mmCIF file of C-alpha atoms in Angstrom:
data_model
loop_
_atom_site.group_PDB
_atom_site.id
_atom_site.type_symbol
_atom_site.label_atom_id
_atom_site.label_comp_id
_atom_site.label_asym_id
_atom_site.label_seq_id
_atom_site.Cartn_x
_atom_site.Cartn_y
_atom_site.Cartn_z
ATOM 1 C CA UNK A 227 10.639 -56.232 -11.950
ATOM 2 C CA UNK A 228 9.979 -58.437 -15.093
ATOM 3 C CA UNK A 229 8.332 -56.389 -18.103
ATOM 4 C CA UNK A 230 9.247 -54.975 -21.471
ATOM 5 C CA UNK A 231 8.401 -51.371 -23.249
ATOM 6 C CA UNK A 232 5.904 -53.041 -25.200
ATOM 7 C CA UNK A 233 3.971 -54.742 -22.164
ATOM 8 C CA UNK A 234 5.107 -52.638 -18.664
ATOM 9 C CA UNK A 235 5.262 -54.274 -16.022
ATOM 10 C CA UNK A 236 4.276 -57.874 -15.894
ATOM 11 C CA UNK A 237 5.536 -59.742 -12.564
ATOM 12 C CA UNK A 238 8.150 -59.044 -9.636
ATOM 13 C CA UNK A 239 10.318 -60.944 -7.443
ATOM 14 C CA UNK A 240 12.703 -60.708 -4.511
ATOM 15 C CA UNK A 241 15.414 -61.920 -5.651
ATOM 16 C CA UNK A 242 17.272 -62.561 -2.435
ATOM 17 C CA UNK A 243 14.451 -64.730 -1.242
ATOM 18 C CA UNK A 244 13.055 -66.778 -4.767
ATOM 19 C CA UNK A 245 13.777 -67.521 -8.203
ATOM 20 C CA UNK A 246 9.482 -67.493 -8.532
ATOM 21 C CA UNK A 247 8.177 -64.426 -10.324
ATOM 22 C CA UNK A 248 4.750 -63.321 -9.100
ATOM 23 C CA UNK A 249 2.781 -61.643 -11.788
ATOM 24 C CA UNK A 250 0.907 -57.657 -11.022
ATOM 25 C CA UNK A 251 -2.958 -58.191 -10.392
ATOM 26 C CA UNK A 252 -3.886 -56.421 -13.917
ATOM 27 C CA UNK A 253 -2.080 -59.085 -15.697
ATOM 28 C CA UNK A 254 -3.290 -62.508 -16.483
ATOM 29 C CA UNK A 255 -0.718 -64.968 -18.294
ATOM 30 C CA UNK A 256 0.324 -68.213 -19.201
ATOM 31 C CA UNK A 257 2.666 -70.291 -20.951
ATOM 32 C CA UNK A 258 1.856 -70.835 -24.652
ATOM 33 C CA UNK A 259 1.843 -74.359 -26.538
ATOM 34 C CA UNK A 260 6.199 -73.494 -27.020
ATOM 35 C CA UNK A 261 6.168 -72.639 -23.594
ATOM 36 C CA UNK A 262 6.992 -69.422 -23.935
ATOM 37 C CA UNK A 263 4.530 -66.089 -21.828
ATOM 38 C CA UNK A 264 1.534 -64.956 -23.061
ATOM 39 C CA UNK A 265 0.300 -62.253 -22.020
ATOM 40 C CA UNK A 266 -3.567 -61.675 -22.224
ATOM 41 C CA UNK A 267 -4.659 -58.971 -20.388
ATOM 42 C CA UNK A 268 -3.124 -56.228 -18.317
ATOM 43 C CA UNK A 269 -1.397 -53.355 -19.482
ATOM 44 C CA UNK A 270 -1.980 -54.160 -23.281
ATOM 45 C CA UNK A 271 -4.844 -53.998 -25.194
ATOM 46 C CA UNK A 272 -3.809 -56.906 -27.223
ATOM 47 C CA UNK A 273 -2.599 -60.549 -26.548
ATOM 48 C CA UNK A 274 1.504 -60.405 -26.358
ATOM 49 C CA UNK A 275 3.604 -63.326 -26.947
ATOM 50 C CA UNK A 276 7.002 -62.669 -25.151
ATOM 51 C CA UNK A 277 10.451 -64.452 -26.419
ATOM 52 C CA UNK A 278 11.172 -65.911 -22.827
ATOM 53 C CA UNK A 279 10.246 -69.626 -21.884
ATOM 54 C CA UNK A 280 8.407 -69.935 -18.764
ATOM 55 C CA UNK A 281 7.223 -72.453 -15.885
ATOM 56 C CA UNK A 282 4.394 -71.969 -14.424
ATOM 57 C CA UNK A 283 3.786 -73.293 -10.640
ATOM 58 C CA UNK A 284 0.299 -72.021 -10.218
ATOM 59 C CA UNK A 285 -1.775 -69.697 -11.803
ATOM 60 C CA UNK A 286 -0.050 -66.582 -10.477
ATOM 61 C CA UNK A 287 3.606 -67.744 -9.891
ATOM 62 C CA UNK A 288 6.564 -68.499 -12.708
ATOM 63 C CA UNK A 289 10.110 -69.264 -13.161
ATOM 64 C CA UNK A 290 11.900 -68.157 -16.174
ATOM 65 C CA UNK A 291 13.811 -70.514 -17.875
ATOM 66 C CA UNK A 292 15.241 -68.013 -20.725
ATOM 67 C CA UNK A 293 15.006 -66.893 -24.228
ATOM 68 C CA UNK A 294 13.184 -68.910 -26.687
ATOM 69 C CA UNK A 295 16.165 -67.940 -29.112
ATOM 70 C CA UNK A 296 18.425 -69.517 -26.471
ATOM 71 C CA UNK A 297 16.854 -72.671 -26.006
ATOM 72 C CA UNK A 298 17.964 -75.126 -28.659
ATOM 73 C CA UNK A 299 18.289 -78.518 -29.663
ATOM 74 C CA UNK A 300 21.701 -80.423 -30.054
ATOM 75 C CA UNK A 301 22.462 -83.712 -30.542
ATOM 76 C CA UNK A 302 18.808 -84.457 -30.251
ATOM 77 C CA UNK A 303 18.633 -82.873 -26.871
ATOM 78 C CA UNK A 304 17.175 -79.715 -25.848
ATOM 79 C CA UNK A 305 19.680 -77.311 -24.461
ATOM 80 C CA UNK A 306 19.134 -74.537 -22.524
ATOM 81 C CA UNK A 307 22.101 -71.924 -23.349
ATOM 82 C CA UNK A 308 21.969 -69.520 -20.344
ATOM 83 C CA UNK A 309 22.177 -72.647 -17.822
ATOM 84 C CA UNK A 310 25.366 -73.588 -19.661
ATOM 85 C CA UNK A 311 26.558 -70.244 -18.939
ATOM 86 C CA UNK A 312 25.072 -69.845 -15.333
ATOM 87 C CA UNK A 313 27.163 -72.976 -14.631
ATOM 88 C CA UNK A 314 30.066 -72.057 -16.161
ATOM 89 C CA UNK A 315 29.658 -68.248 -14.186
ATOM 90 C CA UNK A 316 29.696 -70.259 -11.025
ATOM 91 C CA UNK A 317 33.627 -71.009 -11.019
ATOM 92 C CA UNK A 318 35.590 -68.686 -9.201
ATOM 93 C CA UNK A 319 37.763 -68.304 -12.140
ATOM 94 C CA UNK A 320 35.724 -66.909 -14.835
ATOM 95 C CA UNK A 321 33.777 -63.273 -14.666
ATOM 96 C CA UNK A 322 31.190 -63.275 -17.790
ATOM 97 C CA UNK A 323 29.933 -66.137 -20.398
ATOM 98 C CA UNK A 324 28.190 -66.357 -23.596
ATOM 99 C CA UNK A 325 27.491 -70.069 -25.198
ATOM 100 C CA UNK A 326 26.845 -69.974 -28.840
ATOM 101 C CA UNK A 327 25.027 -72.927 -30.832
ATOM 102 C CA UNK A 328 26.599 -72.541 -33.969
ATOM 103 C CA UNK A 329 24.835 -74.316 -37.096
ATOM 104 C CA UNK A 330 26.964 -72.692 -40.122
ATOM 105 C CA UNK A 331 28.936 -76.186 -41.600
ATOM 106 C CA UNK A 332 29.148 -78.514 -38.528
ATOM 107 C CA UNK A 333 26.982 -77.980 -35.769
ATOM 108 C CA UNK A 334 28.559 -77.327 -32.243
ATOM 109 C CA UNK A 335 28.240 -75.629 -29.034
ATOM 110 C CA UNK A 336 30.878 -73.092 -28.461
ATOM 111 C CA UNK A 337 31.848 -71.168 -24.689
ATOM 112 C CA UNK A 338 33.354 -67.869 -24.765
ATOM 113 C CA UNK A 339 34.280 -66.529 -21.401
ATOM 114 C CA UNK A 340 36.386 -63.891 -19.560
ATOM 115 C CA UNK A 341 38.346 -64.733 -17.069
ATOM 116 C CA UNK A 342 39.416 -62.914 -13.618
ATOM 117 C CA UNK A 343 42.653 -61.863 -11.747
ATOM 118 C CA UNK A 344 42.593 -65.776 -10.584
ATOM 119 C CA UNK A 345 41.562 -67.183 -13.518
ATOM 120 C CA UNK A 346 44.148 -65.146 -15.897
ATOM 121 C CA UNK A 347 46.938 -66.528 -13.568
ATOM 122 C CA UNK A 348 45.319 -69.964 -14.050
ATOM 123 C CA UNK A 349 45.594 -70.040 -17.880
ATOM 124 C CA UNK A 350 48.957 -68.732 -17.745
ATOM 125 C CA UNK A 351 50.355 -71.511 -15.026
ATOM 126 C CA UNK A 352 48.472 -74.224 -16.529
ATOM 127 C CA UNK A 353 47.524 -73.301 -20.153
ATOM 128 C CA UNK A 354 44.558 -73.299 -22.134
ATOM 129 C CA UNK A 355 43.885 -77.458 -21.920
ATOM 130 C CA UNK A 356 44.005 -77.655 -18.370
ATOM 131 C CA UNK A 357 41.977 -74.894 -17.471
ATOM 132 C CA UNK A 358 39.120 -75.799 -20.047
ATOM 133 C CA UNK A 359 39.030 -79.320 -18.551
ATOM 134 C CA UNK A 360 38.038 -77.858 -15.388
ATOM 135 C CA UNK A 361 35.585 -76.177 -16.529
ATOM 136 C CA UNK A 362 34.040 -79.083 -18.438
ATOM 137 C CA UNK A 363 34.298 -80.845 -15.802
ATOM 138 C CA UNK A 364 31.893 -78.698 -13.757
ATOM 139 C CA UNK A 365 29.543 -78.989 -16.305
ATOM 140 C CA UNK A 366 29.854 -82.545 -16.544
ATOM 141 C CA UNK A 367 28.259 -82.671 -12.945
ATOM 142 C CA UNK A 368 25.076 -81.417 -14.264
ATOM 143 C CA UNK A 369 24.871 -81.392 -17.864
ATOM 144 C CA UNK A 370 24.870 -84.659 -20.434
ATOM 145 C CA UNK A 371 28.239 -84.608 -22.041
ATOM 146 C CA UNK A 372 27.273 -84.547 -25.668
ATOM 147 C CA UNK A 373 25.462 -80.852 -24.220
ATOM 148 C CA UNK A 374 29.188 -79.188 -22.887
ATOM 149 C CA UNK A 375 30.579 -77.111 -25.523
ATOM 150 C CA UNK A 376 33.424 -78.729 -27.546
ATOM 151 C CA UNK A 377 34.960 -75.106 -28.864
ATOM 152 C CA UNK A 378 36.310 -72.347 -26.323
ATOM 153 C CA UNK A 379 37.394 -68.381 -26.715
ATOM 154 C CA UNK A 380 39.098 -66.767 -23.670
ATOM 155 C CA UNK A 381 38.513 -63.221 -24.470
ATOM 156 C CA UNK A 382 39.063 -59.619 -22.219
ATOM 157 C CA UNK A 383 35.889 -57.941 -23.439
ATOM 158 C CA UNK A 384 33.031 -59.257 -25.171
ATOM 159 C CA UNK A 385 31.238 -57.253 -28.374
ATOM 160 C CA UNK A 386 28.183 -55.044 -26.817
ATOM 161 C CA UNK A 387 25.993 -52.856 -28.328
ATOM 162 C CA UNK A 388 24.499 -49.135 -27.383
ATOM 163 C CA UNK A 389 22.529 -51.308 -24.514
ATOM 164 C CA UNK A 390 25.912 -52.695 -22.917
ATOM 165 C CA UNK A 391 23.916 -56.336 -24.504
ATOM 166 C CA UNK A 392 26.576 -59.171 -25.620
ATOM 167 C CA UNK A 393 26.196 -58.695 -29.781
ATOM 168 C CA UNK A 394 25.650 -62.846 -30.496
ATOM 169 C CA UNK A 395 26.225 -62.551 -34.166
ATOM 170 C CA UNK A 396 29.566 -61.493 -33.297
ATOM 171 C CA UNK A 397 30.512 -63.991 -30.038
ATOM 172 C CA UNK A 398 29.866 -66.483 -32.743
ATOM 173 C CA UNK A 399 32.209 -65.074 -35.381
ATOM 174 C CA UNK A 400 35.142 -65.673 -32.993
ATOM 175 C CA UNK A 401 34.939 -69.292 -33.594
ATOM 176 C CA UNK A 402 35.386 -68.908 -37.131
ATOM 177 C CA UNK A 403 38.686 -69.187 -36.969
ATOM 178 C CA UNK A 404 41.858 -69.990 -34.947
ATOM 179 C CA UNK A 405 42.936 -66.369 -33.919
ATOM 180 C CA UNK A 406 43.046 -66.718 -30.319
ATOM 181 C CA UNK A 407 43.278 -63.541 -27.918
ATOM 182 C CA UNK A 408 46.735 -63.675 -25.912
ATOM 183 C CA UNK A 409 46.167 -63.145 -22.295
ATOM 184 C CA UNK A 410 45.733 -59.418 -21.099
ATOM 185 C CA UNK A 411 47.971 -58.976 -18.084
ATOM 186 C CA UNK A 412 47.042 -55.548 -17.351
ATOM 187 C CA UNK A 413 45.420 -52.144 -19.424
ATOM 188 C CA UNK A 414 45.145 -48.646 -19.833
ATOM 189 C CA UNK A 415 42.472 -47.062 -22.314
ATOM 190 C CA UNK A 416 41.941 -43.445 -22.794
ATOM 191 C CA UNK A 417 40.500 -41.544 -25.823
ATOM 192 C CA UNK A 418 43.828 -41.280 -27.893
ATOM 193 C CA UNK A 419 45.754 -43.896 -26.152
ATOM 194 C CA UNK A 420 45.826 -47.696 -24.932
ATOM 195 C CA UNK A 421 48.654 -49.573 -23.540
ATOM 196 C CA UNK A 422 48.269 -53.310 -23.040
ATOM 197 C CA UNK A 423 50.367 -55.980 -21.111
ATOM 198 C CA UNK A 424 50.022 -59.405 -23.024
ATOM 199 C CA UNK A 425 51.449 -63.283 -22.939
ATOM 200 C CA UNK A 426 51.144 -65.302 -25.591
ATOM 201 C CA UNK A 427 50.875 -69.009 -24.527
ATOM 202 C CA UNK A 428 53.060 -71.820 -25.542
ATOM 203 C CA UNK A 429 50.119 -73.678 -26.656
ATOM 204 C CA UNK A 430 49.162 -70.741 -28.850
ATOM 205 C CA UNK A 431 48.032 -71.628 -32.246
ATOM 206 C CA UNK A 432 50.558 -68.625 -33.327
ATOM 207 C CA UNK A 433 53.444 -70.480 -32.600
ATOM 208 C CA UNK A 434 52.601 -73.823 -34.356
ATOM 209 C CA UNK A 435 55.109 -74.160 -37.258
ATOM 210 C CA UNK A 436 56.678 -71.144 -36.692
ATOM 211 C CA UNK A 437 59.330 -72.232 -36.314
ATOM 212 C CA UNK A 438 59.796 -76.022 -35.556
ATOM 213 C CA UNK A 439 62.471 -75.655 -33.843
ATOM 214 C CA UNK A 440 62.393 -72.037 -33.010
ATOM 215 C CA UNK A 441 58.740 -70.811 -31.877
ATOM 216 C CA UNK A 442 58.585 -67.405 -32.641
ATOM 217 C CA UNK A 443 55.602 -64.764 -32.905
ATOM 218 C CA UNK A 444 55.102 -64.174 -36.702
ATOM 219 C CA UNK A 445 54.892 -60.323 -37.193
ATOM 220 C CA UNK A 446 51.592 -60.873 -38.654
ATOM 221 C CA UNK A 447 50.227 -61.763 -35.691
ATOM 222 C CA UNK A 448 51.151 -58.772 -33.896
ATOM 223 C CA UNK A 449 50.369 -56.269 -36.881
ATOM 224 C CA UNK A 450 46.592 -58.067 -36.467
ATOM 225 C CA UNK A 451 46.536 -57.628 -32.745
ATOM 226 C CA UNK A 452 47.538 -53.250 -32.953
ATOM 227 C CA UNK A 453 44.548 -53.431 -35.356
ATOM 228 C CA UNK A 454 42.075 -55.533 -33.708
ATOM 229 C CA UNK A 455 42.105 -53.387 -30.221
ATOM 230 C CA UNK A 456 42.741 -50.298 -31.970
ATOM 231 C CA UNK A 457 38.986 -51.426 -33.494
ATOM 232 C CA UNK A 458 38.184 -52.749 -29.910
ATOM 233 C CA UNK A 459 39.059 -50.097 -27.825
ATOM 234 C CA UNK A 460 40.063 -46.650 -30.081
ATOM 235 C CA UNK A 461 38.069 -46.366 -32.749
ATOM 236 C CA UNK A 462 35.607 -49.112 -34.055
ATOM 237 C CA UNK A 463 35.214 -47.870 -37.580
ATOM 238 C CA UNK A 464 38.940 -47.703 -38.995
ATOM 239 C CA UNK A 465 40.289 -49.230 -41.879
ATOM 240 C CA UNK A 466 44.139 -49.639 -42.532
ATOM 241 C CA UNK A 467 44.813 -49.014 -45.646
ATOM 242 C CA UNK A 468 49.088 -49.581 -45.347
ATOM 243 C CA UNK A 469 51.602 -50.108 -42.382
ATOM 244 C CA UNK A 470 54.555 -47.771 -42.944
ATOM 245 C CA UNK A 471 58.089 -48.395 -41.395
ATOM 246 C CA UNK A 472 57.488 -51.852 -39.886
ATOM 247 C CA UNK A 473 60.363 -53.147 -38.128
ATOM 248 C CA UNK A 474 60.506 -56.054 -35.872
ATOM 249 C CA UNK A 475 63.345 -55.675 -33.989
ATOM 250 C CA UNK A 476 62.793 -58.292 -30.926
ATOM 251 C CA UNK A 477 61.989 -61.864 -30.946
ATOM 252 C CA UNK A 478 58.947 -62.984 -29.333
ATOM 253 C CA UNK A 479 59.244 -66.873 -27.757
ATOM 254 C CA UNK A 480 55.710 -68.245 -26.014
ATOM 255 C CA UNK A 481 55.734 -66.701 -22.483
ATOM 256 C CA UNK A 482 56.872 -63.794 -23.216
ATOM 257 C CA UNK A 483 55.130 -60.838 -21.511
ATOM 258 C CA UNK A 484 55.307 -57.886 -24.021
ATOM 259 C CA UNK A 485 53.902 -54.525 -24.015
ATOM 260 C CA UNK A 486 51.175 -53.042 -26.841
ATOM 261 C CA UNK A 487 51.561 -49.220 -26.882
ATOM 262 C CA UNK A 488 49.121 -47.298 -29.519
ATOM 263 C CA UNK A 489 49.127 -43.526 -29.675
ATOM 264 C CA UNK A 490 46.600 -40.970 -32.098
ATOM 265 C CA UNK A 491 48.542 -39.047 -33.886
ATOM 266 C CA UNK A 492 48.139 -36.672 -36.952
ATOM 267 C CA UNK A 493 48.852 -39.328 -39.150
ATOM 268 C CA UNK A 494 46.853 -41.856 -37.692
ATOM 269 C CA UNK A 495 47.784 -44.202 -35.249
ATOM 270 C CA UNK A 496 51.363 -44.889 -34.369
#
């Protein structure tokens, strides 16, 4: 069922047998001069423009071709977001997606996606290059080339809000930087504990100049990763204010599968 709070109900489908939404009998419609519904009459008193950009193929019949807010134009073209992401869904490698059209300094397209079993054990075989070349190159059998996204996250969770909704302002603040998530082998979350299993990969940005010769993980990064899923997965609103007694006591080379343990304590976390 297609609707909203403000409108009710407004058309159905069966999904298993169309992609063509068939609007209620009270409800007359139609696409608007930005193509997106309209809804005149039905279970509103007044006229209702809805954000979603339709097609219609007769009077009574539609197909939804998304958000108006995630339809936009790139490179002169107009790009529809959520068909980048239904293609990019469609590999047997990759669980959830979120495309972001990011216009703050140069303008770009950027994929963020989380992978599966399959697909983890693809990115760690292969690395990062490799696997996003395959998935460009699905997209390339559909989509014009300037349209595939040139900047990629490979994340375990993506931001959502009290709705279980992806938060957008924050997909897009991963690509404000270089601080890629290692790869999350395995996890276990409870309300005053979380133990991780993560590889950091060669490629890694971390391990760039650090050293030539000798790639190690700087302790930095690994003093930002206790605090970023301590934020992710513990508690959302805590702010370090010190780290007492930090010792790194093992070298970390790319590869290497290490072990994030983060306990509640009296003190804080530990």
């Amino acid at each position: 069922i297609y609707g909203s709070t403000e409108t009710g109900g407004i058309a159905w489908k069966n999904t298993a047998q169309s992609d063509v939404w068939t609007l209620y009998s009270p409800v007359n419609a139609h696409a608007d001069s930005e193509g997106k519904l309209l809804i005149e009459r039905g279970f509103i008193d007044e006229p209702f423009k809805m954000a979603d950009i339709v097609e219609f193929t007769d009077e009574r019949h539609f197909k939804l071709l998304g958000r108006g807010d995630r339809l936009v134009k790139f490179e002169e073209k107009r790009v529809s977001l959520p068909e980048l992401e239904q293609i990019i869904a469609s590999s047997d490698l990759v669980c959830t997606v979120h495309v972001a059209h990011i216009a703050k300094g140069k303008t770009f397209l950027g994929a963020c996606v989380s992978l599966n079993k399959e697909g983890k054990a693809y990115l760690l075989k292969h690395g990062k290059p490799k696997l996003v070349k395959m998935l460009k190159q699905t997209l390339l059998e559909r989509i014009d080339p300037v349209c595939i996204p040139s900047k990629w996250r490979f994340v375990e969770e993506f931001p959502l809000n009290a709705q279980s909704k992806i938060i957008s302002g924050k997909v897009e603040s991963l690509f404000s930087n270089n601080i890629a998530e290692p790869v999350v082998l395995d996890k276990m979350v409870s309300t005053d504990e979380l133990e991780m299993s993560l590889c950091f990969l060669g490629d890694s940005v971390y391990f760039k100049g650090h050293f030539p010769e000798l790639p190690l993980l700087a302790g930095v990064v690994q003093t930002h990763f206790a605090v970023y899923w301590t934020k992710t997965y513990l508690q959302p609103d805590i702010k370090v204010h010190k780290f007492s007694r930090v010792k790194f006591t093992q070298m970390i080379f790319p590869g290497d599968k290490v072990t994030l343990s983060i306990k509640r304590s009296s003190k804080g976390f530990e």
